[in-house]
CSV table of C-alpha atoms in Angstrom, one decimal:
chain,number,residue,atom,x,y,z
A,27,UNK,CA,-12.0,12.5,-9.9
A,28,UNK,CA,-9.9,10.5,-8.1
A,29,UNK,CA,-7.7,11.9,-4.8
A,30,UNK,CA,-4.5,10.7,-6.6
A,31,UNK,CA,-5.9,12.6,-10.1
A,32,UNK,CA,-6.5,15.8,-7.9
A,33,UNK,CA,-3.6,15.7,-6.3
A,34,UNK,CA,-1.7,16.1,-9.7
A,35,UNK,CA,-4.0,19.5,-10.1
A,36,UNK,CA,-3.9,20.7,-6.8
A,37,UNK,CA,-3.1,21.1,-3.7
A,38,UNK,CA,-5.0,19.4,-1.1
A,39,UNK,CA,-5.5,20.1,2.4
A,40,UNK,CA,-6.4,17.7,5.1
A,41,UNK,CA,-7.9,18.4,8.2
A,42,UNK,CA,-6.5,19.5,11.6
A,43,UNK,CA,-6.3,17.3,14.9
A,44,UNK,CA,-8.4,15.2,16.2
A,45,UNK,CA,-7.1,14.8,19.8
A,46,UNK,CA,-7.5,19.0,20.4
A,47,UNK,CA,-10.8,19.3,19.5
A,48,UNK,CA,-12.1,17.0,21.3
A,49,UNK,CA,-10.6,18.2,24.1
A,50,UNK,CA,-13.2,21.1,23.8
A,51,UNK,CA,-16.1,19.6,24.7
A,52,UNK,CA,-14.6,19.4,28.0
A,53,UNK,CA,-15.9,15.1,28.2
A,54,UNK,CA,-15.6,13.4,31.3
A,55,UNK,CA,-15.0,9.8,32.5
A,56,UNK,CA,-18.9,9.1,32.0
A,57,UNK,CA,-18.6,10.0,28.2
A,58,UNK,CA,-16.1,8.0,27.3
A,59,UNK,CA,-17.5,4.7,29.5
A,60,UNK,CA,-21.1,5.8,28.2
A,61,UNK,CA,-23.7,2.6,29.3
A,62,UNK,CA,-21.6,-0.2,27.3
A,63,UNK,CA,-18.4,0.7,29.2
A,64,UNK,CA,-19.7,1.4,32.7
A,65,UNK,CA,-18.6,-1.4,34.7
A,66,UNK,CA,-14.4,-0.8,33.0
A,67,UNK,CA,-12.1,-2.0,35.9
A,68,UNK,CA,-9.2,1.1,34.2
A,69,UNK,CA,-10.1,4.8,33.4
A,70,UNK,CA,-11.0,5.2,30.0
A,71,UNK,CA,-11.2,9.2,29.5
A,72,UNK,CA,-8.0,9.8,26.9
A,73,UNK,CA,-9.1,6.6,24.9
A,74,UNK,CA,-10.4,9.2,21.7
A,75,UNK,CA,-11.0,6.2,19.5
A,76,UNK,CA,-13.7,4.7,22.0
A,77,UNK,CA,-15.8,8.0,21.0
A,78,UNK,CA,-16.5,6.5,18.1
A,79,UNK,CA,-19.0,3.9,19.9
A,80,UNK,CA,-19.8,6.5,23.2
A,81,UNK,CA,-20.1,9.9,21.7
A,82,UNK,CA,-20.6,9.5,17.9
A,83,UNK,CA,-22.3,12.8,17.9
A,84,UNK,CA,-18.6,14.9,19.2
A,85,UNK,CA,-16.8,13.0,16.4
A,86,UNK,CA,-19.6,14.3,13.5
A,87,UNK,CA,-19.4,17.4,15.1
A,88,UNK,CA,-15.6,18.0,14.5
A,89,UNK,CA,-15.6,16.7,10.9
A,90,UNK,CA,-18.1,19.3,10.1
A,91,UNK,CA,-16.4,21.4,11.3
A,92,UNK,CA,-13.0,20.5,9.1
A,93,UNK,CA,-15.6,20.2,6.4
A,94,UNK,CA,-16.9,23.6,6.6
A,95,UNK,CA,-13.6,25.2,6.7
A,96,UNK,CA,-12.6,23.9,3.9
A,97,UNK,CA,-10.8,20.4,4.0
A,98,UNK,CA,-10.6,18.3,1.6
A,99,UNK,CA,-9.7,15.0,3.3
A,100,UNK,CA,-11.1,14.4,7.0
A,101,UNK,CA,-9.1,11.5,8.7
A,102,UNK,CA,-11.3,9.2,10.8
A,103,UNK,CA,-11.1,8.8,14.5
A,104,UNK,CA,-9.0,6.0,14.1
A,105,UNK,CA,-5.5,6.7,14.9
A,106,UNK,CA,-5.3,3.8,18.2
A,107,UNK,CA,-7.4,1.8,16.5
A,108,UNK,CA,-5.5,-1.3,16.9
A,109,UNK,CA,-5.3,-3.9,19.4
A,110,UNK,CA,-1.8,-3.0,20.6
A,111,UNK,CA,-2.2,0.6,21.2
A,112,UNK,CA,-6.2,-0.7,23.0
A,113,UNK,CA,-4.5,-3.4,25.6
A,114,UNK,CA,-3.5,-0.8,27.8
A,115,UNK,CA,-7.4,0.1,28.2
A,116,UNK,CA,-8.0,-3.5,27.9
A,117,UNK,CA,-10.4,-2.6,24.9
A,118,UNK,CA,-8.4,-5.3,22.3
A,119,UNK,CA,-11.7,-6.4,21.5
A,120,UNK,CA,-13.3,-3.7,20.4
A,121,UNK,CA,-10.0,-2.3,18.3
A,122,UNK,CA,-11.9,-3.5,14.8
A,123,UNK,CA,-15.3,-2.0,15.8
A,124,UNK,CA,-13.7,1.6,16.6
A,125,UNK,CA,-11.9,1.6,13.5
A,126,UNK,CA,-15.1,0.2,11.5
A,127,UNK,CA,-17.1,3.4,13.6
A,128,UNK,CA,-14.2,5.7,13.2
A,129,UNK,CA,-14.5,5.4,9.3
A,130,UNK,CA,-18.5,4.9,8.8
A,131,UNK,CA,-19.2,8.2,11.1
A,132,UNK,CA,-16.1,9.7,8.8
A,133,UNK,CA,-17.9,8.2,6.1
A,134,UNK,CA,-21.5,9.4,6.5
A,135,UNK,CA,-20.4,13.2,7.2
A,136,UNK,CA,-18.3,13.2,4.3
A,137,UNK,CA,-21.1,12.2,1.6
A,138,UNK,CA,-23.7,14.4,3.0
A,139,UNK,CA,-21.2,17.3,2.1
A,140,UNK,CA,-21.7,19.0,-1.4
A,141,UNK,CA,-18.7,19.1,-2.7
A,142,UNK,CA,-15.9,16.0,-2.9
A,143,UNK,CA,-14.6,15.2,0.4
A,144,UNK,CA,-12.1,12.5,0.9
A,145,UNK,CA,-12.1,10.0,3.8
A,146,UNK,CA,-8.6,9.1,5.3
A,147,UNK,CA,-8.0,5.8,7.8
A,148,UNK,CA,-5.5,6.9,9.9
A,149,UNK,CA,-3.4,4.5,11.4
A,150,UNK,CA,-0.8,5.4,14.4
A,151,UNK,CA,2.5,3.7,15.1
A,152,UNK,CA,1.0,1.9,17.8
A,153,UNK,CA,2.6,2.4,21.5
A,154,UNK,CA,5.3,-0.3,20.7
A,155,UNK,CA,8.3,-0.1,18.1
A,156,UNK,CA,10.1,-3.1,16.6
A,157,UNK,CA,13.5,-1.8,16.5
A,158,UNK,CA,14.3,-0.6,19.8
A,159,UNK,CA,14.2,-2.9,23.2
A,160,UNK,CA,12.1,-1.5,26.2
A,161,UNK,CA,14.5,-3.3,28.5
A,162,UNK,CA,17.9,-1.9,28.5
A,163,UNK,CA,19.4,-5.0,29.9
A,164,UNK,CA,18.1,-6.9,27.0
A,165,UNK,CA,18.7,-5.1,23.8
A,166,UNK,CA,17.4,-8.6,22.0
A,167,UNK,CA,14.4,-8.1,23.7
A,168,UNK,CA,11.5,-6.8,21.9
A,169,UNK,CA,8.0,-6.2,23.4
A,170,UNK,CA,5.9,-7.4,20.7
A,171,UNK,CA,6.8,-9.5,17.5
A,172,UNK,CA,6.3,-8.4,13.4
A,173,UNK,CA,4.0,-11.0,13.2
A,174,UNK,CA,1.8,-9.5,15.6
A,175,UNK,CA,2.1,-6.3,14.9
A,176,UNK,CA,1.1,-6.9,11.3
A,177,UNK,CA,-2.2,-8.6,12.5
A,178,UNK,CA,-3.2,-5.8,14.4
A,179,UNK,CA,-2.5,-3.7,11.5
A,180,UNK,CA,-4.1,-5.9,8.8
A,181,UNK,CA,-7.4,-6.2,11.1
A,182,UNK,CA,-7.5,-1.8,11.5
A,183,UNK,CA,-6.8,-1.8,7.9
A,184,UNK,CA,-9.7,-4.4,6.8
A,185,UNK,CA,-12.1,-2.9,9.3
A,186,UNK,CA,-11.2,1.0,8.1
A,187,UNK,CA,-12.0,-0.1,4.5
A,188,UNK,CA,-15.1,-2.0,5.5
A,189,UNK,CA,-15.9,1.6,6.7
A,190,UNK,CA,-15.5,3.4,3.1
A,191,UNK,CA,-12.5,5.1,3.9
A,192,UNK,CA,-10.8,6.0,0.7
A,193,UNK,CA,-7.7,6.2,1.4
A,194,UNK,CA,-5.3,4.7,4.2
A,195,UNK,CA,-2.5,6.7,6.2
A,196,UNK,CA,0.3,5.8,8.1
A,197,UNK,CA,0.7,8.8,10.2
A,198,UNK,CA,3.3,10.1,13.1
A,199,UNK,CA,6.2,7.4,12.0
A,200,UNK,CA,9.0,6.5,14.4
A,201,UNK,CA,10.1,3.2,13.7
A,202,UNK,CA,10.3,2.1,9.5
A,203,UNK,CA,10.3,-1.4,10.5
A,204,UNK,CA,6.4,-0.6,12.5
A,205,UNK,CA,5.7,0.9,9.2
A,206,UNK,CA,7.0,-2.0,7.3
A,207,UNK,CA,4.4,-4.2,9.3
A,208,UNK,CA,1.9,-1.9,8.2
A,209,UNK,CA,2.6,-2.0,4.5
A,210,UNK,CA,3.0,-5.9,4.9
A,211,UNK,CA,-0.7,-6.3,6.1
A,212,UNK,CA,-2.1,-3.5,3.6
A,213,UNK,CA,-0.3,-5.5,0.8
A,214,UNK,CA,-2.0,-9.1,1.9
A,215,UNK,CA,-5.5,-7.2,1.7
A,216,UNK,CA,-4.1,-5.7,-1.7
A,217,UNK,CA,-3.8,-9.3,-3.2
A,218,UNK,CA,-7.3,-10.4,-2.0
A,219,UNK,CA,-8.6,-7.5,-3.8
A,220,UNK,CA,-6.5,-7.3,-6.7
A,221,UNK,CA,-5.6,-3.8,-6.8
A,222,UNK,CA,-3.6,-1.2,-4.4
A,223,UNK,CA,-5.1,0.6,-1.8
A,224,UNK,CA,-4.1,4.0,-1.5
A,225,UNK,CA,-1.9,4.7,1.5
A,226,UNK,CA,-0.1,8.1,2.6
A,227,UNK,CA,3.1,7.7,5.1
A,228,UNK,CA,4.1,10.5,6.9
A,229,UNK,CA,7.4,10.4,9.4
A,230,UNK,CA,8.0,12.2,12.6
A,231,UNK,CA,11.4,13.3,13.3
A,232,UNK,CA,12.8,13.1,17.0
A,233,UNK,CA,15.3,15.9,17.1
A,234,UNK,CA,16.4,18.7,14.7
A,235,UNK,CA,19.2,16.5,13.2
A,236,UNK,CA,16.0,15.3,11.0
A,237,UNK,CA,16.3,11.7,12.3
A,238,UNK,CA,13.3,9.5,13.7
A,239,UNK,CA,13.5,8.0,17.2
A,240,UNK,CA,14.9,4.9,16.2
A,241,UNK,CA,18.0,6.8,14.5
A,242,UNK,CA,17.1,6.9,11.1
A,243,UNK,CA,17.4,9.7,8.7
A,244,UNK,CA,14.3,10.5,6.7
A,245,UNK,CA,16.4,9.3,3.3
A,246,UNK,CA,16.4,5.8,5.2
A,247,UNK,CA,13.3,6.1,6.3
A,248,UNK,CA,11.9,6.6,3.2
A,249,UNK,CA,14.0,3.9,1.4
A,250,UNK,CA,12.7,1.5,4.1
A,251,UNK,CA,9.1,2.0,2.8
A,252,UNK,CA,9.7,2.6,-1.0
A,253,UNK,CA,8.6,-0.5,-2.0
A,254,UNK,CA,5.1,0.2,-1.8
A,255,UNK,CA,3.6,2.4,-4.4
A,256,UNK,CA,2.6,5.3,-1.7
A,257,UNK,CA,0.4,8.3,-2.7
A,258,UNK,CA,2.3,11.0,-0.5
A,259,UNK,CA,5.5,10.5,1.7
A,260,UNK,CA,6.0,13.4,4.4
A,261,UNK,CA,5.9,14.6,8.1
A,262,UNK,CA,3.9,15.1,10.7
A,263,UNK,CA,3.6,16.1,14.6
A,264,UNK,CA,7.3,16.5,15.3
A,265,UNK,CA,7.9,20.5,15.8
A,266,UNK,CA,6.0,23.4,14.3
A,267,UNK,CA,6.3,24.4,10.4
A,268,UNK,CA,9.5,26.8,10.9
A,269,UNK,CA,11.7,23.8,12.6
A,270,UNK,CA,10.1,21.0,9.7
A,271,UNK,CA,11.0,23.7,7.0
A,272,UNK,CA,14.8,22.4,5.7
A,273,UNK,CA,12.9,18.8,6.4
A,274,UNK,CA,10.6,19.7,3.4
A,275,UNK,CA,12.3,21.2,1.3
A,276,UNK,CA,14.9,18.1,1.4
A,277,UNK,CA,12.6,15.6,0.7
A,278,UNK,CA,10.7,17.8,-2.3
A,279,UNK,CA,14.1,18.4,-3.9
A,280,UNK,CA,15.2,14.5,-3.6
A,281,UNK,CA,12.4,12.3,-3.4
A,282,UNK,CA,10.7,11.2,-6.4
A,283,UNK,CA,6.9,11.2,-4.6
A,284,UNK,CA,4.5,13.5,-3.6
A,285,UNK,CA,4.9,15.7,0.1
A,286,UNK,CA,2.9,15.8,2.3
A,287,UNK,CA,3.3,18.6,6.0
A,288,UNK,CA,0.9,18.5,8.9
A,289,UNK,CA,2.9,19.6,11.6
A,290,UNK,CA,2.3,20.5,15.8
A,291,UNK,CA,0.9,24.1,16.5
A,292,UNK,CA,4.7,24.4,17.4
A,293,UNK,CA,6.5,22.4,20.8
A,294,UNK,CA,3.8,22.3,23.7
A,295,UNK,CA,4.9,25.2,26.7
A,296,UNK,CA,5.8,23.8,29.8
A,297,UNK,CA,1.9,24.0,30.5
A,298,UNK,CA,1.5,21.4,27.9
A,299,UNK,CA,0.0,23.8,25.5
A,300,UNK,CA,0.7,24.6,21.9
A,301,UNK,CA,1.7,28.3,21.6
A,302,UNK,CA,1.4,28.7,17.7
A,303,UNK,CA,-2.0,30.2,16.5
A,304,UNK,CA,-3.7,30.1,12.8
A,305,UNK,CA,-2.3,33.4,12.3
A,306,UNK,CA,1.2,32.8,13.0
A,307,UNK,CA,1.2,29.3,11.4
A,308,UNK,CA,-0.7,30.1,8.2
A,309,UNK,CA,2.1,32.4,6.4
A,310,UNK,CA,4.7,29.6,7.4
A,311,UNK,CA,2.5,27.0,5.6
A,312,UNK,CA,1.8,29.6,2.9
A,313,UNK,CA,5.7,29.8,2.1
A,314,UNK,CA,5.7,25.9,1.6
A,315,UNK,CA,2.5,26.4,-1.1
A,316,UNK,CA,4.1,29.4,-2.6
A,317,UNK,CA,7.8,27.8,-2.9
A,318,UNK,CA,6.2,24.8,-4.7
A,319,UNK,CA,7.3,22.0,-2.2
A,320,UNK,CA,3.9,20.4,-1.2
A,321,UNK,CA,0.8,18.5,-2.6
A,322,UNK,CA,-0.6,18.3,0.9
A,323,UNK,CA,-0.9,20.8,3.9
A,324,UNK,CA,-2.9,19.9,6.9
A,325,UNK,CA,-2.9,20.2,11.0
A,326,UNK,CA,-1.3,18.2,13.5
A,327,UNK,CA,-1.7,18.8,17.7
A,328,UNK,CA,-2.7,22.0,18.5
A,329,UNK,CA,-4.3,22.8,15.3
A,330,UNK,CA,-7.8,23.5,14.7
A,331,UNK,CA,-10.8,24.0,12.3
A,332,UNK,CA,-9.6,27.9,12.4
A,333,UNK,CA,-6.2,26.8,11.3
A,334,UNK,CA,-7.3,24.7,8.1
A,335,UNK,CA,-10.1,27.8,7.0
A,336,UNK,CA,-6.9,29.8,6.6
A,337,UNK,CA,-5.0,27.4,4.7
A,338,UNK,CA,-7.4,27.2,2.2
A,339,UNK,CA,-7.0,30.3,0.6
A,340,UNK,CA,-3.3,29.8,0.7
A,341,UNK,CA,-3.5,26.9,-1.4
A,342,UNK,CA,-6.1,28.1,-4.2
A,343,UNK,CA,-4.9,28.4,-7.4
A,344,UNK,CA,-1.2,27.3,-6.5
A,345,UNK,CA,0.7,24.9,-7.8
A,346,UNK,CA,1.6,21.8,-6.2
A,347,UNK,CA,4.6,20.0,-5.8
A,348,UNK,CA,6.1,17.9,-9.0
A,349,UNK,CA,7.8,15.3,-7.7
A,350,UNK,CA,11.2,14.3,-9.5
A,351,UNK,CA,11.6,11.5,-11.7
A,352,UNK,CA,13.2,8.2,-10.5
A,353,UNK,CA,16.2,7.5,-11.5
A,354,UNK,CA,16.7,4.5,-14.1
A,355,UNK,CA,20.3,4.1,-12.7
């Protein structure tokens, strides 16, 4: 079957984060740089998508481990896999080949697993937005143009489907119009291939009003990006499960689309940590499964393989979200 044939069956859960388990094999400098990096004039170590070419072997080792405990979808390596988000590590060249890496590693583990296993491309909102002006002075001002944006995009997206990813996802959205360049570039690739590519969008709200950074509400948000014939529409990172809750429940009850939740193991502590465990998060998630509201629970920061084994159980046997009809008005 198909993900989006499954997902009218079931719910599905995707994996947790990347970015936190990693962190627990404790890498250093020398991992990230490996022998091809060595001689980088800036510090590399934080640059999780260059694992996919320096430590392959971590980035198996924590989709396994999502595999084992029961995901559904893993979501490649691949989140600053562009060449905006790379410049700053001055690794623009290399953006393509991590996403390539990213989804053939995501790839391989996937198919060697004896059940169906879905492989996701995620794609982050890079570390520049469209709508808002870094300068103060010069509100016209904008850091990077929609033109260029959408290359970067279309190249991550060409090079994450030349991996086998099966689905695409634009994940942790601030900015609709970064979003919009996304969708732009998937849509050029769509018309080359003559058929859609699946793509999930999930927003991330900046403050408790439910509106993203650049001041729009999630109904705008979602309006913004509509056009496109998305597979899921939902959040992601923002605050833990509780805070997303009225979040959820108003997009279920108004959006004609499927919802997605993978929210933070709550707000990091003033230590930077996240202070919500599996056990504290699972029953919050399980109220989303049992209320009806979602076709896809997963794990943002903080989460971990131990989070998404005890969502599973949560979600067998329930009955996923049925999105409303669209209006004909």
């Amino acid at each position: 079957m198909t993900l989006k044939e499954t997902l009218a069956e079931r719910i599905i859960i995707l994996d947790g984060a990347m970015g936190t388990m990693i962190q627990g094999f404790n890498l250093t400098e020398k991992d990230f740089r490996g022998e091809r990096f060595a001689h980088s004039a800036v510090d590399l170590r934080g640059n999780n998508d260059l694992l996919n070419i320096t430590r392959p072997d971590c980035i198996r080792q924590i989709h396994q481990a999502y595999i084992d405990a029961g995901a559904d979808i893993i979501t490649a390596n691949t989140f600053s896999s562009n060449r905006i988000s790379q410049k700053e590590y001055f690794c623009e060249e290399v953006a393509a080949e991590m996403a390539r890496e990213g989804a053939r590693i995501a790839r391989e583990v996937a198919d060697h697993s004896d059940r169906q296993v879905w492989v996701c491309g995620t794609m982050g909102p890079t570390s520049k937005t469209l709508s808002l002006s870094p300068d103060m002075n010069r509100p016209d001002y904008r850091a990077v143009t929609f033109d260029e944006m959408a290359d970067a995009y279309e190249e991550q997206a060409r090079s994450l489907i030349e991996g086998g990813v099966d689905v695409l996802m634009l994940e942790t959205c601030f900015d609709a119009l970064n979003a919009k360049a996304a969708l732009y570039a998937i849509q050029k690739i769509n018309d080359e291939r003559g058929k859609v590519f699946p793509v999930m969008i999930s927003a991330t709200i900046n403050d408790r009003s439910g509106r993203t950074l650049t001041g729009q509400t999630l109904e705008a948000f979602y309006t913004s990006v509509s056009h496109y014939p998305m597979l899921s529409f939902g959040l992601n990172c923002s605050f833990g499960v509780k805070d997303l809750g009225e979040f959820i429940r108003q997009l279920a009850s108004e959006l004609p689309v499927r919802i997605s939740i993978h929210p933070n193991a709550g707000l990091p502590n003033e230590m930077g940590e996240y202070d919500e465990t599996a056990e504290s998060m699972s029953p919050q998630i399980g109220e989303f499964i049992d209320e009806g509201l979602v076709n896809i629970v997963g794990g943002c920061c903080g989460t971990t393989d131990e989070f998404i084994a005890r969502y599973v159980p949560l979600a067998k046997g329930k009955t996923p979200h049925q999105p409303m009809e669209k209006s004909k008005t």
